[in-house]
PDB file of C-alpha atoms in Angstrom:
ATOM      1  CA  UNK A  88      -1.281   8.451  -6.620  1.00 61.00           C
ATOM      2  CA  UNK A  89      -2.267  12.257  -5.364  1.00 63.00           C
ATOM      3  CA  UNK A  90      -2.066  13.218  -1.533  1.00 62.00           C
ATOM      4  CA  UNK A  91      -3.846  15.997  -0.398  1.00 64.00           C
ATOM      5  CA  UNK A  92      -3.947  17.143   3.519  1.00 60.00           C
ATOM      6  CA  UNK A  93      -6.559  19.665   4.728  1.00 60.00           C
ATOM      7  CA  UNK A  94      -5.989  20.857   8.613  1.00 53.00           C
ATOM      8  CA  UNK A  95      -9.352  21.866  10.588  1.00 52.00           C
ATOM      9  CA  UNK A  96      -9.118  23.533  13.531  1.00 47.00           C
ATOM     10  CA  UNK A  97      -6.152  22.054  15.516  1.00 51.00           C
ATOM     11  CA  UNK A  98      -7.532  18.780  16.490  1.00 47.00           C
ATOM     12  CA  UNK A  99      -9.146  17.266  12.946  1.00 47.00           C
ATOM     13  CA  UNK A 100      -7.061  16.471  10.252  1.00 49.00           C
ATOM     14  CA  UNK A 101      -7.775  14.674   7.038  1.00 54.00           C
ATOM     15  CA  UNK A 102      -5.817  13.131   4.621  1.00 52.00           C
ATOM     16  CA  UNK A 103      -7.241  11.544   1.083  1.00 54.00           C
ATOM     17  CA  UNK A 104      -4.869   9.461  -1.268  1.00 52.00           C
ATOM     18  CA  UNK A 105      -6.663   9.472  -4.545  1.00 50.00           C
ATOM     19  CA  UNK A 106      -5.531   5.995  -6.817  1.00 49.00           C
ATOM     20  CA  UNK A 107      -6.569   5.361 -10.229  1.00 47.00           C
ATOM     21  CA  UNK A 108      -7.238   1.645 -10.992  1.00 44.00           C
ATOM     22  CA  UNK A 109      -6.612   0.241 -14.663  1.00 45.00           C
ATOM     23  CA  UNK A 110      -9.535  -1.282 -16.410  1.00 45.00           C
ATOM     24  CA  UNK A 111      -9.740  -4.922 -16.350  1.00 43.00           C
ATOM     25  CA  UNK A 112      -8.345  -6.917 -19.767  1.00 46.00           C
ATOM     26  CA  UNK A 113     -11.107  -9.128 -21.515  1.00 49.00           C
ATOM     27  CA  UNK A 114     -12.037 -11.842 -19.434  1.00 48.00           C
ATOM     28  CA  UNK A 115     -10.796 -10.519 -16.009  1.00 45.00           C
ATOM     29  CA  UNK A 116     -12.786 -10.196 -13.559  1.00 45.00           C
ATOM     30  CA  UNK A 117     -14.242  -6.381 -12.909  1.00 43.00           C
ATOM     31  CA  UNK A 118     -11.250  -4.654 -10.587  1.00 43.00           C
ATOM     32  CA  UNK A 119     -12.625  -1.160  -8.552  1.00 42.00           C
ATOM     33  CA  UNK A 120     -12.219   2.361 -10.078  1.00 41.00           C
ATOM     34  CA  UNK A 121     -12.278   4.706  -6.949  1.00 42.00           C
ATOM     35  CA  UNK A 122      -9.895   5.878  -4.353  1.00 38.00           C
ATOM     36  CA  UNK A 123      -8.543   4.783  -1.281  1.00 42.00           C
ATOM     37  CA  UNK A 124      -9.320   7.114   2.126  1.00 38.00           C
ATOM     38  CA  UNK A 125      -6.868   7.571   5.035  1.00 42.00           C
ATOM     39  CA  UNK A 126      -7.783   9.055   7.968  1.00 40.00           C
ATOM     40  CA  UNK A 127      -5.897   9.683  11.210  1.00 41.00           C
ATOM     41  CA  UNK A 128      -7.662   7.554  14.442  1.00 43.00           C
ATOM     42  CA  UNK A 129      -6.212   7.452  17.574  1.00 45.00           C
ATOM     43  CA  UNK A 130      -2.556   7.872  15.739  1.00 45.00           C
ATOM     44  CA  UNK A 131      -3.194   5.141  13.339  1.00 44.00           C
ATOM     45  CA  UNK A 132      -3.890   4.869   9.586  1.00 43.00           C
ATOM     46  CA  UNK A 133      -6.741   3.879   8.448  1.00 43.00           C
ATOM     47  CA  UNK A 134      -7.363   2.129   5.116  1.00 42.00           C
ATOM     48  CA  UNK A 135     -11.572   2.776   4.759  1.00 39.00           C
ATOM     49  CA  UNK A 136     -11.368  -0.040   1.856  1.00 41.00           C
ATOM     50  CA  UNK A 137      -8.711  -2.237   0.859  1.00 41.00           C
ATOM     51  CA  UNK A 138     -10.215  -4.890  -1.632  1.00 39.00           C
ATOM     52  CA  UNK A 139      -8.543  -8.719  -2.106  1.00 39.00           C
ATOM     53  CA  UNK A 140      -8.179 -10.001  -5.637  1.00 39.00           C
ATOM     54  CA  UNK A 141     -11.446 -11.862  -5.682  1.00 39.00           C
ATOM     55  CA  UNK A 142     -13.594  -9.048  -4.718  1.00 40.00           C
ATOM     56  CA  UNK A 143     -14.464 -10.510  -1.752  1.00 39.00           C
ATOM     57  CA  UNK A 144     -15.074  -8.694   1.734  1.00 42.00           C
ATOM     58  CA  UNK A 145     -12.854  -5.454   1.863  1.00 43.00           C
ATOM     59  CA  UNK A 146     -10.165  -5.455   4.221  1.00 55.00           C
ATOM     60  CA  UNK A 147     -10.421  -2.730   7.086  1.00 60.00           C
ATOM     61  CA  UNK A 148      -8.192  -2.120   9.834  1.00 67.00           C
ATOM     62  CA  UNK A 149      -4.789  -0.076  10.679  1.00 74.00           C
ATOM     63  CA  UNK A 150      -2.154  -0.772   8.617  1.00 87.00           C
ATOM     64  CA  UNK A 151       1.695   1.545   8.114  1.00 90.00           C
ATOM     65  CA  UNK A 152       2.954   2.409   4.247  1.00 93.00           C
ATOM     66  CA  UNK A 153       6.151   1.415   4.387  1.00 94.00           C
ATOM     67  CA  UNK A 154       9.018   0.602   2.367  1.00 94.00           C
ATOM     68  CA  UNK A 155      12.175  -1.393   2.429  1.00 94.00           C
ATOM     69  CA  UNK A 156      14.122   0.000   4.831  1.00 94.00           C
ATOM     70  CA  UNK A 157      11.659   0.628   7.322  1.00 93.00           C
ATOM     71  CA  UNK A 158      10.740  -3.278   7.141  1.00 94.00           C
ATOM     72  CA  UNK A 159      12.551  -4.030  10.142  1.00 93.00           C
ATOM     73  CA  UNK A 160      11.000  -1.508  13.025  1.00 93.00           C
ATOM     74  CA  UNK A 161       7.538  -3.507  11.976  1.00 94.00           C
ATOM     75  CA  UNK A 162       8.573  -7.179  12.731  1.00 94.00           C
ATOM     76  CA  UNK A 163       5.000  -9.011  13.305  1.00 93.00           C
ATOM     77  CA  UNK A 164       2.676  -6.369  12.017  1.00 93.00           C
ATOM     78  CA  UNK A 165       0.548  -5.674   9.151  1.00 94.00           C
ATOM     79  CA  UNK A 166       1.945  -3.742   6.564  1.00 94.00           C
ATOM     80  CA  UNK A 167       0.867  -1.844   3.242  1.00 94.00           C
ATOM     81  CA  UNK A 168       4.387  -2.127   0.803  1.00 95.00           C
ATOM     82  CA  UNK A 169       4.366  -0.914  -3.028  1.00 94.00           C
ATOM     83  CA  UNK A 170       6.635  -2.699  -5.354  1.00 94.00           C
ATOM     84  CA  UNK A 171       7.642  -3.881  -9.014  1.00 94.00           C
ATOM     85  CA  UNK A 172       7.650  -7.013  -9.350  1.00 94.00           C
ATOM     86  CA  UNK A 173      11.424  -8.838 -10.385  1.00 95.00           C
ATOM     87  CA  UNK A 174      10.080 -12.777 -10.205  1.00 94.00           C
ATOM     88  CA  UNK A 175       7.972 -15.157  -8.523  1.00 93.00           C
ATOM     89  CA  UNK A 176       8.352 -19.054  -8.005  1.00 92.00           C
ATOM     90  CA  UNK A 177       6.682 -21.541  -5.490  1.00 90.00           C
ATOM     91  CA  UNK A 178       4.788 -19.714  -4.070  1.00 92.00           C
ATOM     92  CA  UNK A 179       7.741 -16.567  -3.388  1.00 95.00           C
ATOM     93  CA  UNK A 180       7.482 -13.444  -4.927  1.00 95.00           C
ATOM     94  CA  UNK A 181      10.847 -10.980  -5.365  1.00 96.00           C
ATOM     95  CA  UNK A 182       9.458  -7.325  -5.250  1.00 96.00           C
ATOM     96  CA  UNK A 183      12.029  -4.777  -5.577  1.00 96.00           C
ATOM     97  CA  UNK A 184      10.264  -1.615  -3.087  1.00 95.00           C
ATOM     98  CA  UNK A 185      10.088   2.165  -3.774  1.00 94.00           C
ATOM     99  CA  UNK A 186      13.972   2.867  -2.191  1.00 94.00           C
ATOM    100  CA  UNK A 187      15.043   0.073  -4.484  1.00 95.00           C
ATOM    101  CA  UNK A 188      15.113  -2.955  -2.068  1.00 95.00           C
ATOM    102  CA  UNK A 189      14.426  -6.439  -2.526  1.00 96.00           C
ATOM    103  CA  UNK A 190      11.641  -7.840  -0.358  1.00 97.00           C
ATOM    104  CA  UNK A 191      10.412 -11.505  -0.393  1.00 96.00           C
ATOM    105  CA  UNK A 192       6.558 -11.844  -0.584  1.00 96.00           C
ATOM    106  CA  UNK A 193       5.059 -15.499   0.808  1.00 96.00           C
ATOM    107  CA  UNK A 194       2.409 -15.192  -1.866  1.00 94.00           C
ATOM    108  CA  UNK A 195      -0.729 -16.961  -0.743  1.00 92.00           C
ATOM    109  CA  UNK A 196      -1.656 -20.917  -1.716  1.00 90.00           C
ATOM    110  CA  UNK A 197      -2.579 -20.504  -5.887  1.00 88.00           C
ATOM    111  CA  UNK A 198      -1.644 -16.893  -5.996  1.00 89.00           C
ATOM    112  CA  UNK A 199      -0.074 -15.311  -9.369  1.00 89.00           C
ATOM    113  CA  UNK A 200       0.945 -11.875  -9.858  1.00 89.00           C
ATOM    114  CA  UNK A 201       0.781 -10.115 -13.319  1.00 87.00           C
ATOM    115  CA  UNK A 202       1.066  -6.717 -12.991  1.00 83.00           C
ATOM    116  CA  UNK A 203       3.975  -4.973 -13.187  1.00 90.00           C
ATOM    117  CA  UNK A 204       3.736  -3.014  -9.808  1.00 92.00           C
ATOM    118  CA  UNK A 205       1.559  -4.488  -6.765  1.00 93.00           C
ATOM    119  CA  UNK A 206       0.642  -3.435  -3.689  1.00 93.00           C
ATOM    120  CA  UNK A 207       0.789  -5.780  -1.006  1.00 94.00           C
ATOM    121  CA  UNK A 208      -0.603  -5.981   2.738  1.00 95.00           C
ATOM    122  CA  UNK A 209       0.945  -8.216   4.928  1.00 95.00           C
ATOM    123  CA  UNK A 210       2.364  -9.352   8.041  1.00 95.00           C
ATOM    124  CA  UNK A 211       5.901  -8.588   8.525  1.00 96.00           C
ATOM    125  CA  UNK A 212       8.094 -11.923   9.331  1.00 95.00           C
ATOM    126  CA  UNK A 213      11.492 -10.329   9.223  1.00 90.00           C
ATOM    127  CA  UNK A 214      13.578  -7.116   7.443  1.00 87.00           C
ATOM    128  CA  UNK A 215      13.379  -9.175   4.078  1.00 93.00           C
ATOM    129  CA  UNK A 216      10.373 -11.496   4.171  1.00 96.00           C
ATOM    130  CA  UNK A 217       6.776 -10.282   3.995  1.00 96.00           C
ATOM    131  CA  UNK A 218       3.432 -13.048   4.354  1.00 96.00           C
ATOM    132  CA  UNK A 219       1.447 -11.541   2.043  1.00 95.00           C
ATOM    133  CA  UNK A 220      -2.891 -11.584   3.137  1.00 94.00           C
ATOM    134  CA  UNK A 221      -4.044  -9.580   0.186  1.00 92.00           C
ATOM    135  CA  UNK A 222      -2.517  -8.494  -3.201  1.00 92.00           C
ATOM    136  CA  UNK A 223      -3.697  -5.450  -5.327  1.00 90.00           C
ATOM    137  CA  UNK A 224      -2.146  -4.901  -9.122  1.00 90.00           C
ATOM    138  CA  UNK A 225      -1.598  -2.151 -10.613  1.00 84.00           C
ATOM    139  CA  UNK A 226      -1.695  -2.912 -14.723  1.00 78.00           C
ATOM    140  CA  UNK A 227      -2.235   0.762 -15.948  1.00 76.00           C
ATOM    141  CA  UNK A 228      -1.288   2.202 -19.539  1.00 76.00           C
ATOM    142  CA  UNK A 229       0.521   4.938 -17.269  1.00 79.00           C
ATOM    143  CA  UNK A 230       3.457   3.878 -15.009  1.00 83.00           C
ATOM    144  CA  UNK A 231       3.678   4.223 -11.315  1.00 85.00           C
ATOM    145  CA  UNK A 232       5.970   6.829  -9.763  1.00 89.00           C
ATOM    146  CA  UNK A 233       7.707   4.834  -7.426  1.00 92.00           C
ATOM    147  CA  UNK A 234      10.348   7.872  -6.162  1.00 93.00           C
ATOM    148  CA  UNK A 235       7.294  10.002  -5.584  1.00 93.00           C
ATOM    149  CA  UNK A 236       5.309   7.287  -3.884  1.00 92.00           C
ATOM    150  CA  UNK A 237       8.727   6.690  -1.759  1.00 93.00           C
ATOM    151  CA  UNK A 238       8.637  10.062  -0.780  1.00 93.00           C
ATOM    152  CA  UNK A 239       5.403   9.944   0.567  1.00 92.00           C
ATOM    153  CA  UNK A 240       6.211   6.882   2.665  1.00 93.00           C
ATOM    154  CA  UNK A 241       9.764   9.146   3.679  1.00 92.00           C
ATOM    155  CA  UNK A 242       7.341  12.161   4.847  1.00 90.00           C
ATOM    156  CA  UNK A 243       4.807   9.605   6.528  1.00 90.00           C
ATOM    157  CA  UNK A 244       7.420   8.381   8.789  1.00 91.00           C
ATOM    158  CA  UNK A 245       9.938  11.242   8.934  1.00 89.00           C
ATOM    159  CA  UNK A 246       9.247  15.195   8.543  1.00 83.00           C
ATOM    160  CA  UNK A 247       5.385  14.485   9.012  1.00 85.00           C
ATOM    161  CA  UNK A 248       5.323  12.058  11.540  1.00 84.00           C
ATOM    162  CA  UNK A 249       3.019  13.256  13.672  1.00 84.00           C
ATOM    163  CA  UNK A 250       0.696  14.140  10.984  1.00 83.00           C
ATOM    164  CA  UNK A 251       0.150  10.367  10.239  1.00 76.00           C
ATOM    165  CA  UNK A 252       1.442   8.878  13.550  1.00 66.00           C
TER     166      UNK A 252
END
């Protein structure tokens, strides 16, 4: 994940997050390869395009990126969270977030995660549980750097909060 911030004048801020996608295995549905643009709009992050697993309609909206420690501040709100898949049983998946906290994901009916790293868009039920709306799996040959992702989340909610707020 590469983050690039450009400030123009005093008011305009452009933030771009580049995310590379792995090639699908033979027989899998084709996955998107590209980038997700994030822009500041009215004090919120906007994910320009986020495809669900079926590739239907892109999900547009304002979603904060969080780690496990920040979940309790977003109860009842929709968030994006990254994590390493630990287990999944009976519609509940457990992921290890970028700050090494275990979070339970209430999966959609019939969902099954195969990737080692998943990005979940969902509504926070409590400080430990998220109800999944969409999921994106990262199954590349290069490992996803969770430490860098966690540092980015900490910057977004800490030191550089005014840019991402």
